[in-house]
Amino acid sequence: MLDSSTVWFITGCSSGLGKALASLIHSAGHRFVATARNVDTLSYLPDGPNVLKLRLDVTSKADIHETLSATVAKFGRLDVVINNAGYPLMGDTEVIPESDARLQLETLFWGPVFISQEAVRIFREVNPAGAGGTIVQISSIGGYMAFPGSAFYQAGKFALGGFTESFAKEMNPDWRIRFLIVAPGGIKTNLGSNGKFAPRHPAYDTPDGALNRLMAYMMDPAAQASFSEADLCAKAIVDVLVGQDERKLPGRLLLGPETITLLEAEMKKTQEEMEAWKDVTASTSPSGGAKDVPIL
């Protein structure tokens, strides 16, 4: 159970879901650290003893260490980390500059990795014994399944999910450290200003091209009207974390009804392919495959 003594640390609070989370946590009276690449974008948060506003570039290990150290120095502990910072990089995979692709992975994967590693140490070694802590990775339905035109965004989200699931299984239960991967679908944010779009490759830039069809859907006002509200997503995340629901914290939390439709279709396709090719799968081990494989 989390209360007003809880210390939250949130990245990417300048807009969108991060801003909604910071605003909600502030209104609840909790102590928290709001971060952004430009601290001036956090002016919507009033100053006060429960609020610490810090500049953070999640691609900088020095920044990460400095901001987490400042958090402990001010509040003496850390309870919840929400890795939210990120942006979409879209374009035809053939022509996306390597520098842009690498920066995308630094932002979506390596930043949360370094923050998570340091946070776990704080949970275990700085917080009171048995207090533990929670790490929330804001991923995407694009961390479950792939869409055209965002290969490096998807790579970052897929990688973050695999890292988080593995790291979570390493935790000693006595540490009381939890992990949650949040996978939203469409959220009403300003895609045009928050995203980065690479110049198109003429071979792909055709009326029936997959990326063009996807972008037409995403920019359709009728489709955008059906996207989730950032404030409601923030409330759902916080409600799950503070224990207002008696169910056990899930490993992954989908947000947005369309995510269920998309994932059910993807799971059905995977199941059908697995059944159709089961003979080839089994043919590689005449002895019947590995025995007593531990399911962790």
mmCIF file with all atom_site columns, C-alpha atoms in Angstrom, residues 48-265:
data_model
loop_
_atom_site.group_PDB
_atom_site.id
_atom_site.type_symbol
_atom_site.label_atom_id
_atom_site.label_alt_id
_atom_site.label_comp_id
_atom_site.label_asym_id
_atom_site.label_entity_id
_atom_site.label_seq_id
_atom_site.pdbx_PDB_ins_code
_atom_site.Cartn_x
_atom_site.Cartn_y
_atom_site.Cartn_z
_atom_site.occupancy
_atom_site.B_iso_or_equiv
_atom_site.pdbx_formal_charge
_atom_site.auth_seq_id
_atom_site.auth_comp_id
_atom_site.auth_asym_id
_atom_site.auth_atom_id
_atom_site.pdbx_PDB_model_num
ATOM 1   C CA . GLY A 1 48  ? 6.598   22.891  -2.480  1.00 0.00 ? 48  GLY A CA 1
ATOM 2   C CA . PRO A 1 49  ? 8.243   20.557  0.033   1.00 0.00 ? 49  PRO A CA 1
ATOM 3   C CA . ASN A 1 50  ? 6.786   17.468  -1.653  1.00 0.00 ? 50  ASN A CA 1
ATOM 4   C CA . VAL A 1 51  ? 7.974   18.353  -5.161  1.00 0.00 ? 51  VAL A CA 1
ATOM 5   C CA . LEU A 1 52  ? 11.442  18.111  -6.660  1.00 0.00 ? 52  LEU A CA 1
ATOM 6   C CA . LYS A 1 53  ? 11.804  19.172  -10.296 1.00 0.00 ? 53  LYS A CA 1
ATOM 7   C CA . LEU A 1 54  ? 14.999  18.044  -11.994 1.00 0.00 ? 54  LEU A CA 1
ATOM 8   C CA . ARG A 1 55  ? 16.566  18.110  -15.433 1.00 0.00 ? 55  ARG A CA 1
ATOM 9   C CA . LEU A 1 56  ? 17.220  14.618  -16.749 1.00 0.00 ? 56  LEU A CA 1
ATOM 10  C CA . ASP A 1 57  ? 18.464  13.350  -20.079 1.00 0.00 ? 57  ASP A CA 1
ATOM 11  C CA . VAL A 1 58  ? 17.815  9.613   -19.810 1.00 0.00 ? 58  VAL A CA 1
ATOM 12  C CA . THR A 1 59  ? 20.566  8.897   -22.348 1.00 0.00 ? 59  THR A CA 1
ATOM 13  C CA . SER A 1 60  ? 23.147  10.196  -19.832 1.00 0.00 ? 60  SER A CA 1
ATOM 14  C CA . LYS A 1 61  ? 24.316  7.827   -17.075 1.00 0.00 ? 61  LYS A CA 1
ATOM 15  C CA . ALA A 1 62  ? 25.754  10.831  -15.232 1.00 0.00 ? 62  ALA A CA 1
ATOM 16  C CA . ASP A 1 63  ? 22.350  12.568  -15.275 1.00 0.00 ? 63  ASP A CA 1
ATOM 17  C CA . ILE A 1 64  ? 20.643  9.390   -14.070 1.00 0.00 ? 64  ILE A CA 1
ATOM 18  C CA . HIS A 1 65  ? 23.035  8.974   -11.148 1.00 0.00 ? 65  HIS A CA 1
ATOM 19  C CA . GLU A 1 66  ? 22.783  12.663  -10.241 1.00 0.00 ? 66  GLU A CA 1
ATOM 20  C CA . THR A 1 67  ? 18.975  12.804  -10.230 1.00 0.00 ? 67  THR A CA 1
ATOM 21  C CA . LEU A 1 68  ? 18.513  9.570   -8.262  1.00 0.00 ? 68  LEU A CA 1
ATOM 22  C CA . SER A 1 69  ? 21.133  10.720  -5.752  1.00 0.00 ? 69  SER A CA 1
ATOM 23  C CA . ALA A 1 70  ? 19.287  14.043  -5.411  1.00 0.00 ? 70  ALA A CA 1
ATOM 24  C CA . THR A 1 71  ? 16.046  12.138  -4.817  1.00 0.00 ? 71  THR A CA 1
ATOM 25  C CA . VAL A 1 72  ? 17.530  10.173  -1.919  1.00 0.00 ? 72  VAL A CA 1
ATOM 26  C CA . ALA A 1 73  ? 19.243  13.283  -0.549  1.00 0.00 ? 73  ALA A CA 1
ATOM 27  C CA . LYS A 1 74  ? 15.934  15.168  -0.376  1.00 0.00 ? 74  LYS A CA 1
ATOM 28  C CA . PHE A 1 75  ? 13.501  12.452  0.638   1.00 0.00 ? 75  PHE A CA 1
ATOM 29  C CA . GLY A 1 76  ? 15.724  9.760   2.194   1.00 0.00 ? 76  GLY A CA 1
ATOM 30  C CA . ARG A 1 77  ? 14.171  6.966   0.172   1.00 0.00 ? 77  ARG A CA 1
ATOM 31  C CA . LEU A 1 78  ? 12.619  5.978   -3.162  1.00 0.00 ? 78  LEU A CA 1
ATOM 32  C CA . ASP A 1 79  ? 9.485   3.868   -3.591  1.00 0.00 ? 79  ASP A CA 1
ATOM 33  C CA . VAL A 1 80  ? 8.160   4.018   -7.153  1.00 0.00 ? 80  VAL A CA 1
ATOM 34  C CA . VAL A 1 81  ? 10.040  4.656   -10.402 1.00 0.00 ? 81  VAL A CA 1
ATOM 35  C CA . ILE A 1 82  ? 8.067   5.276   -13.584 1.00 0.00 ? 82  ILE A CA 1
ATOM 36  C CA . ASN A 1 83  ? 10.208  5.112   -16.730 1.00 0.00 ? 83  ASN A CA 1
ATOM 37  C CA . ASN A 1 84  ? 8.047   7.120   -19.092 1.00 0.00 ? 84  ASN A CA 1
ATOM 38  C CA . ALA A 1 85  ? 10.427  9.269   -21.161 1.00 0.00 ? 85  ALA A CA 1
ATOM 39  C CA . GLY A 1 86  ? 10.384  8.532   -24.863 1.00 0.00 ? 86  GLY A CA 1
ATOM 40  C CA . TYR A 1 87  ? 9.251   9.560   -28.302 1.00 0.00 ? 87  TYR A CA 1
ATOM 41  C CA . PRO A 1 88  ? 8.221   7.762   -31.514 1.00 0.00 ? 88  PRO A CA 1
ATOM 42  C CA . LEU A 1 89  ? 10.684  7.535   -34.374 1.00 0.00 ? 89  LEU A CA 1
ATOM 43  C CA . MET A 1 90  ? 8.839   6.740   -37.572 1.00 0.00 ? 90  MET A CA 1
ATOM 44  C CA . GLY A 1 91  ? 9.914   6.200   -41.138 1.00 0.00 ? 91  GLY A CA 1
ATOM 45  C CA . ASP A 1 92  ? 10.987  3.603   -43.678 1.00 0.00 ? 92  ASP A CA 1
ATOM 46  C CA . THR A 1 93  ? 13.515  1.337   -41.976 1.00 0.00 ? 93  THR A CA 1
ATOM 47  C CA . GLU A 1 94  ? 15.896  1.276   -44.958 1.00 0.00 ? 94  GLU A CA 1
ATOM 48  C CA . VAL A 1 95  ? 16.623  4.982   -44.708 1.00 0.00 ? 95  VAL A CA 1
ATOM 49  C CA . ILE A 1 96  ? 16.400  5.884   -41.022 1.00 0.00 ? 96  ILE A CA 1
ATOM 50  C CA . PRO A 1 97  ? 19.814  7.349   -40.110 1.00 0.00 ? 97  PRO A CA 1
ATOM 51  C CA . GLU A 1 98  ? 21.886  5.174   -37.816 1.00 0.00 ? 98  GLU A CA 1
ATOM 52  C CA . SER A 1 99  ? 22.356  8.091   -35.412 1.00 0.00 ? 99  SER A CA 1
ATOM 53  C CA . ASP A 1 100 ? 18.574  8.440   -35.041 1.00 0.00 ? 100 ASP A CA 1
ATOM 54  C CA . ALA A 1 101 ? 18.138  4.696   -34.552 1.00 0.00 ? 101 ALA A CA 1
ATOM 55  C CA . ARG A 1 102 ? 20.838  4.538   -31.893 1.00 0.00 ? 102 ARG A CA 1
ATOM 56  C CA . LEU A 1 103 ? 19.407  7.541   -30.030 1.00 0.00 ? 103 LEU A CA 1
ATOM 57  C CA . GLN A 1 104 ? 16.007  5.864   -30.058 1.00 0.00 ? 104 GLN A CA 1
ATOM 58  C CA . LEU A 1 105 ? 17.438  2.749   -28.386 1.00 0.00 ? 105 LEU A CA 1
ATOM 59  C CA . GLU A 1 106 ? 19.407  4.855   -25.897 1.00 0.00 ? 106 GLU A CA 1
ATOM 60  C CA . THR A 1 107 ? 16.183  6.629   -24.907 1.00 0.00 ? 107 THR A CA 1
ATOM 61  C CA . LEU A 1 108 ? 13.711  3.748   -24.878 1.00 0.00 ? 108 LEU A CA 1
ATOM 62  C CA . PHE A 1 109 ? 15.988  0.946   -23.663 1.00 0.00 ? 109 PHE A CA 1
ATOM 63  C CA . TRP A 1 110 ? 19.319  1.902   -22.133 1.00 0.00 ? 110 TRP A CA 1
ATOM 64  C CA . GLY A 1 111 ? 17.935  4.840   -20.140 1.00 0.00 ? 111 GLY A CA 1
ATOM 65  C CA . PRO A 1 112 ? 15.306  2.727   -18.368 1.00 0.00 ? 112 PRO A CA 1
ATOM 66  C CA . VAL A 1 113 ? 17.866  -0.073  -17.915 1.00 0.00 ? 113 VAL A CA 1
ATOM 67  C CA . PHE A 1 114 ? 20.312  2.163   -16.042 1.00 0.00 ? 114 PHE A CA 1
ATOM 68  C CA . ILE A 1 115 ? 17.530  3.784   -13.995 1.00 0.00 ? 115 ILE A CA 1
ATOM 69  C CA . SER A 1 116 ? 16.093  0.368   -13.089 1.00 0.00 ? 116 SER A CA 1
ATOM 70  C CA . GLN A 1 117 ? 19.470  -0.999  -11.997 1.00 0.00 ? 117 GLN A CA 1
ATOM 71  C CA . GLU A 1 118 ? 20.146  1.971   -9.731  1.00 0.00 ? 118 GLU A CA 1
ATOM 72  C CA . ALA A 1 119 ? 16.579  1.981   -8.384  1.00 0.00 ? 119 ALA A CA 1
ATOM 73  C CA . VAL A 1 120 ? 16.767  -1.675  -7.355  1.00 0.00 ? 120 VAL A CA 1
ATOM 74  C CA . ARG A 1 121 ? 19.951  -0.947  -5.414  1.00 0.00 ? 121 ARG A CA 1
ATOM 75  C CA . ILE A 1 122 ? 18.210  1.929   -3.613  1.00 0.00 ? 122 ILE A CA 1
ATOM 76  C CA . PHE A 1 123 ? 15.141  -0.190  -2.851  1.00 0.00 ? 123 PHE A CA 1
ATOM 77  C CA . ARG A 1 124 ? 17.319  -2.902  -1.328  1.00 0.00 ? 124 ARG A CA 1
ATOM 78  C CA . GLU A 1 125 ? 20.101  -0.920  0.353   1.00 0.00 ? 125 GLU A CA 1
ATOM 79  C CA . VAL A 1 126 ? 18.705  2.549   1.182   1.00 0.00 ? 126 VAL A CA 1
ATOM 80  C CA . ASN A 1 127 ? 15.005  2.040   1.910   1.00 0.00 ? 127 ASN A CA 1
ATOM 81  C CA . PRO A 1 128 ? 14.018  0.585   5.290   1.00 0.00 ? 128 PRO A CA 1
ATOM 82  C CA . ALA A 1 129 ? 14.415  -3.210  5.401   1.00 0.00 ? 129 ALA A CA 1
ATOM 83  C CA . GLY A 1 130 ? 11.483  -4.926  3.738   1.00 0.00 ? 130 GLY A CA 1
ATOM 84  C CA . ALA A 1 131 ? 10.039  -1.713  2.297   1.00 0.00 ? 131 ALA A CA 1
ATOM 85  C CA . GLY A 1 132 ? 10.970  -2.724  -1.251  1.00 0.00 ? 132 GLY A CA 1
ATOM 86  C CA . GLY A 1 133 ? 9.833   -0.651  -4.200  1.00 0.00 ? 133 GLY A CA 1
ATOM 87  C CA . THR A 1 134 ? 8.186   -0.734  -7.609  1.00 0.00 ? 134 THR A CA 1
ATOM 88  C CA . ILE A 1 135 ? 9.505   -0.074  -11.114 1.00 0.00 ? 135 ILE A CA 1
ATOM 89  C CA . VAL A 1 136 ? 6.995   0.786   -13.832 1.00 0.00 ? 136 VAL A CA 1
ATOM 90  C CA . GLN A 1 137 ? 8.096   0.616   -17.462 1.00 0.00 ? 137 GLN A CA 1
ATOM 91  C CA . ILE A 1 138 ? 5.819   2.580   -19.777 1.00 0.00 ? 138 ILE A CA 1
ATOM 92  C CA . SER A 1 139 ? 5.975   0.437   -22.874 1.00 0.00 ? 139 SER A CA 1
ATOM 93  C CA . SER A 1 140 ? 3.359   0.094   -25.617 1.00 0.00 ? 140 SER A CA 1
ATOM 94  C CA . ILE A 1 141 ? 1.192   -2.423  -27.422 1.00 0.00 ? 141 ILE A CA 1
ATOM 95  C CA . GLY A 1 142 ? 4.159   -2.047  -29.792 1.00 0.00 ? 142 GLY A CA 1
ATOM 96  C CA . GLY A 1 143 ? 6.177   -3.942  -27.194 1.00 0.00 ? 143 GLY A CA 1
ATOM 97  C CA . TYR A 1 144 ? 3.973   -6.985  -27.823 1.00 0.00 ? 144 TYR A CA 1
ATOM 98  C CA . MET A 1 145 ? 3.536   -6.822  -31.576 1.00 0.00 ? 145 MET A CA 1
ATOM 99  C CA . ALA A 1 146 ? 5.102   -4.897  -34.457 1.00 0.00 ? 146 ALA A CA 1
ATOM 100 C CA . PHE A 1 147 ? 3.665   -2.214  -36.717 1.00 0.00 ? 147 PHE A CA 1
ATOM 101 C CA . PRO A 1 148 ? 5.183   -0.870  -39.943 1.00 0.00 ? 148 PRO A CA 1
ATOM 102 C CA . GLY A 1 149 ? 7.342   2.232   -39.979 1.00 0.00 ? 149 GLY A CA 1
ATOM 103 C CA . SER A 1 150 ? 8.600   2.105   -36.383 1.00 0.00 ? 150 SER A CA 1
ATOM 104 C CA . ALA A 1 151 ? 11.194  -0.672  -36.385 1.00 0.00 ? 151 ALA A CA 1
ATOM 105 C CA . PHE A 1 152 ? 13.536  0.985   -33.888 1.00 0.00 ? 152 PHE A CA 1
ATOM 106 C CA . TYR A 1 153 ? 10.749  2.161   -31.599 1.00 0.00 ? 153 TYR A CA 1
ATOM 107 C CA . GLN A 1 154 ? 9.459   -1.409  -31.563 1.00 0.00 ? 154 GLN A CA 1
ATOM 108 C CA . ALA A 1 155 ? 12.968  -2.759  -31.003 1.00 0.00 ? 155 ALA A CA 1
ATOM 109 C CA . GLY A 1 156 ? 13.353  -0.535  -27.951 1.00 0.00 ? 156 GLY A CA 1
ATOM 110 C CA . LYS A 1 157 ? 10.014  -1.546  -26.470 1.00 0.00 ? 157 LYS A CA 1
ATOM 111 C CA . PHE A 1 158 ? 10.500  -5.261  -27.184 1.00 0.00 ? 158 PHE A CA 1
ATOM 112 C CA . ALA A 1 159 ? 13.971  -5.091  -25.613 1.00 0.00 ? 159 ALA A CA 1
ATOM 113 C CA . LEU A 1 160 ? 12.673  -3.264  -22.538 1.00 0.00 ? 160 LEU A CA 1
ATOM 114 C CA . GLY A 1 161 ? 10.000  -5.909  -22.012 1.00 0.00 ? 161 GLY A CA 1
ATOM 115 C CA . GLY A 1 162 ? 12.486  -8.775  -22.203 1.00 0.00 ? 162 GLY A CA 1
ATOM 116 C CA . PHE A 1 163 ? 14.928  -7.003  -19.898 1.00 0.00 ? 163 PHE A CA 1
ATOM 117 C CA . THR A 1 164 ? 12.208  -6.272  -17.354 1.00 0.00 ? 164 THR A CA 1
ATOM 118 C CA . GLU A 1 165 ? 10.776  -9.786  -17.293 1.00 0.00 ? 165 GLU A CA 1
ATOM 119 C CA . SER A 1 166 ? 14.239  -11.285 -16.799 1.00 0.00 ? 166 SER A CA 1
ATOM 120 C CA . PHE A 1 167 ? 15.298  -8.755  -14.146 1.00 0.00 ? 167 PHE A CA 1
ATOM 121 C CA . ALA A 1 168 ? 12.030  -9.243  -12.244 1.00 0.00 ? 168 ALA A CA 1
ATOM 122 C CA . LYS A 1 169 ? 12.643  -12.997 -11.998 1.00 0.00 ? 169 LYS A CA 1
ATOM 123 C CA . GLU A 1 170 ? 16.021  -12.347 -10.347 1.00 0.00 ? 170 GLU A CA 1
ATOM 124 C CA . MET A 1 171 ? 14.463  -10.589 -7.372  1.00 0.00 ? 171 MET A CA 1
ATOM 125 C CA . ASN A 1 172 ? 14.563  -12.270 -3.961  1.00 0.00 ? 172 ASN A CA 1
ATOM 126 C CA . PRO A 1 173 ? 10.947  -12.238 -2.679  1.00 0.00 ? 173 PRO A CA 1
ATOM 127 C CA . ASP A 1 174 ? 12.192  -10.898 0.662   1.00 0.00 ? 174 ASP A CA 1
ATOM 128 C CA . TRP A 1 175 ? 13.266  -7.679  -1.077  1.00 0.00 ? 175 TRP A CA 1
ATOM 129 C CA . ARG A 1 176 ? 9.596   -6.917  -1.954  1.00 0.00 ? 176 ARG A CA 1
ATOM 130 C CA . ILE A 1 177 ? 10.596  -5.358  -5.289  1.00 0.00 ? 177 ILE A CA 1
ATOM 131 C CA . ARG A 1 178 ? 7.924   -5.352  -7.975  1.00 0.00 ? 178 ARG A CA 1
ATOM 132 C CA . PHE A 1 179 ? 7.958   -4.645  -11.706 1.00 0.00 ? 179 PHE A CA 1
ATOM 133 C CA . LEU A 1 180 ? 5.068   -3.579  -13.936 1.00 0.00 ? 180 LEU A CA 1
ATOM 134 C CA . ILE A 1 181 ? 5.143   -3.163  -17.715 1.00 0.00 ? 181 ILE A CA 1
ATOM 135 C CA . VAL A 1 182 ? 2.373   -0.852  -18.948 1.00 0.00 ? 182 VAL A CA 1
ATOM 136 C CA . ALA A 1 183 ? 1.331   -1.344  -22.576 1.00 0.00 ? 183 ALA A CA 1
ATOM 137 C CA . PRO A 1 184 ? -0.997  1.407   -23.823 1.00 0.00 ? 184 PRO A CA 1
ATOM 138 C CA . GLY A 1 185 ? -2.514  1.611   -27.253 1.00 0.00 ? 185 GLY A CA 1
ATOM 139 C CA . GLY A 1 186 ? -3.330  5.013   -28.739 1.00 0.00 ? 186 GLY A CA 1
ATOM 140 C CA . ILE A 1 187 ? -3.226  7.937   -26.290 1.00 0.00 ? 187 ILE A CA 1
ATOM 141 C CA . LYS A 1 188 ? -4.410  11.438  -27.140 1.00 0.00 ? 188 LYS A CA 1
ATOM 142 C CA . THR A 1 189 ? -1.049  13.216  -27.267 1.00 0.00 ? 189 THR A CA 1
ATOM 143 C CA . ASN A 1 190 ? 0.453   15.560  -29.825 1.00 0.00 ? 190 ASN A CA 1
ATOM 144 C CA . LEU A 1 191 ? 2.156   13.040  -32.115 1.00 0.00 ? 191 LEU A CA 1
ATOM 145 C CA . GLY A 1 192 ? 3.252   15.739  -34.533 1.00 0.00 ? 192 GLY A CA 1
ATOM 146 C CA . SER A 1 193 ? 5.333   17.652  -31.987 1.00 0.00 ? 193 SER A CA 1
ATOM 147 C CA . ASN A 1 194 ? 6.545   14.710  -29.876 1.00 0.00 ? 194 ASN A CA 1
ATOM 148 C CA . GLY A 1 195 ? 7.540   12.356  -32.666 1.00 0.00 ? 195 GLY A CA 1
ATOM 149 C CA . LYS A 1 196 ? 10.422  12.297  -35.114 1.00 0.00 ? 196 LYS A CA 1
ATOM 150 C CA . PHE A 1 197 ? 9.783   11.438  -38.738 1.00 0.00 ? 197 PHE A CA 1
ATOM 151 C CA . ALA A 1 198 ? 12.536  10.397  -41.121 1.00 0.00 ? 198 ALA A CA 1
ATOM 152 C CA . PRO A 1 199 ? 12.444  11.441  -44.810 1.00 0.00 ? 199 PRO A CA 1
ATOM 153 C CA . ARG A 1 200 ? 10.521  8.915   -46.868 1.00 0.00 ? 200 ARG A CA 1
ATOM 154 C CA . HIS A 1 201 ? 12.034  6.396   -49.292 1.00 0.00 ? 201 HIS A CA 1
ATOM 155 C CA . PRO A 1 202 ? 10.212  6.679   -52.640 1.00 0.00 ? 202 PRO A CA 1
ATOM 156 C CA . ALA A 1 203 ? 9.924   2.908   -52.995 1.00 0.00 ? 203 ALA A CA 1
ATOM 157 C CA . TYR A 1 204 ? 7.727   2.788   -49.868 1.00 0.00 ? 204 TYR A CA 1
ATOM 158 C CA . ASP A 1 205 ? 5.939   6.104   -50.194 1.00 0.00 ? 205 ASP A CA 1
ATOM 159 C CA . THR A 1 206 ? 3.001   4.863   -52.242 1.00 0.00 ? 206 THR A CA 1
ATOM 160 C CA . PRO A 1 207 ? -0.749  5.211   -51.640 1.00 0.00 ? 207 PRO A CA 1
ATOM 161 C CA . ASP A 1 208 ? -1.063  1.557   -50.625 1.00 0.00 ? 208 ASP A CA 1
ATOM 162 C CA . GLY A 1 209 ? 2.180   1.484   -48.632 1.00 0.00 ? 209 GLY A CA 1
ATOM 163 C CA . ALA A 1 210 ? 1.836   0.002   -45.150 1.00 0.00 ? 210 ALA A CA 1
ATOM 164 C CA . LEU A 1 211 ? 3.177   3.067   -43.329 1.00 0.00 ? 211 LEU A CA 1
ATOM 165 C CA . ASN A 1 212 ? 0.967   5.427   -45.309 1.00 0.00 ? 212 ASN A CA 1
ATOM 166 C CA . ARG A 1 213 ? -2.099  3.362   -44.454 1.00 0.00 ? 213 ARG A CA 1
ATOM 167 C CA . LEU A 1 214 ? -1.139  3.299   -40.776 1.00 0.00 ? 214 LEU A CA 1
ATOM 168 C CA . MET A 1 215 ? -0.486  7.052   -40.672 1.00 0.00 ? 215 MET A CA 1
ATOM 169 C CA . ALA A 1 216 ? -3.797  7.742   -42.391 1.00 0.00 ? 216 ALA A CA 1
ATOM 170 C CA . TYR A 1 217 ? -5.519  5.839   -39.598 1.00 0.00 ? 217 TYR A CA 1
ATOM 171 C CA . MET A 1 218 ? -3.519  7.514   -36.824 1.00 0.00 ? 218 MET A CA 1
ATOM 172 C CA . MET A 1 219 ? -4.213  11.000  -38.195 1.00 0.00 ? 219 MET A CA 1
ATOM 173 C CA . ASP A 1 220 ? -7.923  10.345  -38.802 1.00 0.00 ? 220 ASP A CA 1
ATOM 174 C CA . PRO A 1 221 ? -9.893  12.555  -36.352 1.00 0.00 ? 221 PRO A CA 1
ATOM 175 C CA . ALA A 1 222 ? -12.450 9.771   -35.887 1.00 0.00 ? 222 ALA A CA 1
ATOM 176 C CA . ALA A 1 223 ? -9.718  7.320   -34.880 1.00 0.00 ? 223 ALA A CA 1
ATOM 177 C CA . GLN A 1 224 ? -8.033  9.864   -32.617 1.00 0.00 ? 224 GLN A CA 1
ATOM 178 C CA . ALA A 1 225 ? -11.332 10.486  -30.862 1.00 0.00 ? 225 ALA A CA 1
ATOM 179 C CA . SER A 1 226 ? -11.335 6.834   -29.775 1.00 0.00 ? 226 SER A CA 1
ATOM 180 C CA . PHE A 1 227 ? -7.822  6.947   -28.283 1.00 0.00 ? 227 PHE A CA 1
ATOM 181 C CA . SER A 1 228 ? -7.377  6.744   -24.517 1.00 0.00 ? 228 SER A CA 1
ATOM 182 C CA . GLU A 1 229 ? -7.244  9.866   -22.370 1.00 0.00 ? 229 GLU A CA 1
ATOM 183 C CA . ALA A 1 230 ? -3.854  10.502  -20.749 1.00 0.00 ? 230 ALA A CA 1
ATOM 184 C CA . ASP A 1 231 ? -5.516  11.461  -17.461 1.00 0.00 ? 231 ASP A CA 1
ATOM 185 C CA . LEU A 1 232 ? -7.491  8.218   -17.356 1.00 0.00 ? 232 LEU A CA 1
ATOM 186 C CA . CYS A 1 233 ? -4.380  6.177   -18.178 1.00 0.00 ? 233 CYS A CA 1
ATOM 187 C CA . ALA A 1 234 ? -2.528  7.906   -15.339 1.00 0.00 ? 234 ALA A CA 1
ATOM 188 C CA . LYS A 1 235 ? -5.387  7.187   -12.927 1.00 0.00 ? 235 LYS A CA 1
ATOM 189 C CA . ALA A 1 236 ? -5.496  3.523   -13.938 1.00 0.00 ? 236 ALA A CA 1
ATOM 190 C CA . ILE A 1 237 ? -1.749  3.129   -13.365 1.00 0.00 ? 237 ILE A CA 1
ATOM 191 C CA . VAL A 1 238 ? -1.776  4.864   -9.988  1.00 0.00 ? 238 VAL A CA 1
ATOM 192 C CA . ASP A 1 239 ? -4.875  2.982   -8.816  1.00 0.00 ? 239 ASP A CA 1
ATOM 193 C CA . VAL A 1 240 ? -3.230  -0.340  -9.654  1.00 0.00 ? 240 VAL A CA 1
ATOM 194 C CA . LEU A 1 241 ? -0.038  0.635   -7.833  1.00 0.00 ? 241 LEU A CA 1
ATOM 195 C CA . VAL A 1 242 ? -1.608  1.990   -4.647  1.00 0.00 ? 242 VAL A CA 1
ATOM 196 C CA . GLY A 1 243 ? -3.553  -1.206  -4.099  1.00 0.00 ? 243 GLY A CA 1
ATOM 197 C CA . GLN A 1 244 ? -7.114  -0.034  -4.620  1.00 0.00 ? 244 GLN A CA 1
ATOM 198 C CA . ASP A 1 245 ? -7.680  -3.287  -6.510  1.00 0.00 ? 245 ASP A CA 1
ATOM 199 C CA . GLU A 1 246 ? -7.235  -6.498  -4.512  1.00 0.00 ? 246 GLU A CA 1
ATOM 200 C CA . ARG A 1 247 ? -5.915  -8.406  -7.516  1.00 0.00 ? 247 ARG A CA 1
ATOM 201 C CA . LYS A 1 248 ? -2.201  -9.231  -7.645  1.00 0.00 ? 248 LYS A CA 1
ATOM 202 C CA . LEU A 1 249 ? -0.097  -6.720  -9.568  1.00 0.00 ? 249 LEU A CA 1
ATOM 203 C CA . PRO A 1 250 ? 0.113   -7.957  -13.173 1.00 0.00 ? 250 PRO A CA 1
ATOM 204 C CA . GLY A 1 251 ? 3.387   -8.369  -15.007 1.00 0.00 ? 251 GLY A CA 1
ATOM 205 C CA . ARG A 1 252 ? 1.922   -6.419  -17.912 1.00 0.00 ? 252 ARG A CA 1
ATOM 206 C CA . LEU A 1 253 ? -1.028  -4.064  -17.925 1.00 0.00 ? 253 LEU A CA 1
ATOM 207 C CA . LEU A 1 254 ? -2.786  -3.257  -21.194 1.00 0.00 ? 254 LEU A CA 1
ATOM 208 C CA . LEU A 1 255 ? -4.448  0.160   -21.480 1.00 0.00 ? 255 LEU A CA 1
ATOM 209 C CA . GLY A 1 256 ? -7.051  0.930   -24.129 1.00 0.00 ? 256 GLY A CA 1
ATOM 210 C CA . PRO A 1 257 ? -9.739  -1.484  -25.400 1.00 0.00 ? 257 PRO A CA 1
ATOM 211 C CA . GLU A 1 258 ? -8.126  -1.750  -28.829 1.00 0.00 ? 258 GLU A CA 1
ATOM 212 C CA . THR A 1 259 ? -5.071  -3.399  -27.268 1.00 0.00 ? 259 THR A CA 1
ATOM 213 C CA . ILE A 1 260 ? -7.161  -6.441  -26.370 1.00 0.00 ? 260 ILE A CA 1
ATOM 214 C CA . THR A 1 261 ? -8.487  -6.748  -29.924 1.00 0.00 ? 261 THR A CA 1
ATOM 215 C CA . LEU A 1 262 ? -4.995  -6.415  -31.399 1.00 0.00 ? 262 LEU A CA 1
ATOM 216 C CA . LEU A 1 263 ? -3.342  -8.815  -28.970 1.00 0.00 ? 263 LEU A CA 1
ATOM 217 C CA . GLU A 1 264 ? -6.054  -11.448 -29.266 1.00 0.00 ? 264 GLU A CA 1
ATOM 218 C CA . ALA A 1 265 ? -5.575  -11.430 -33.052 1.00 0.00 ? 265 ALA A CA 1
#
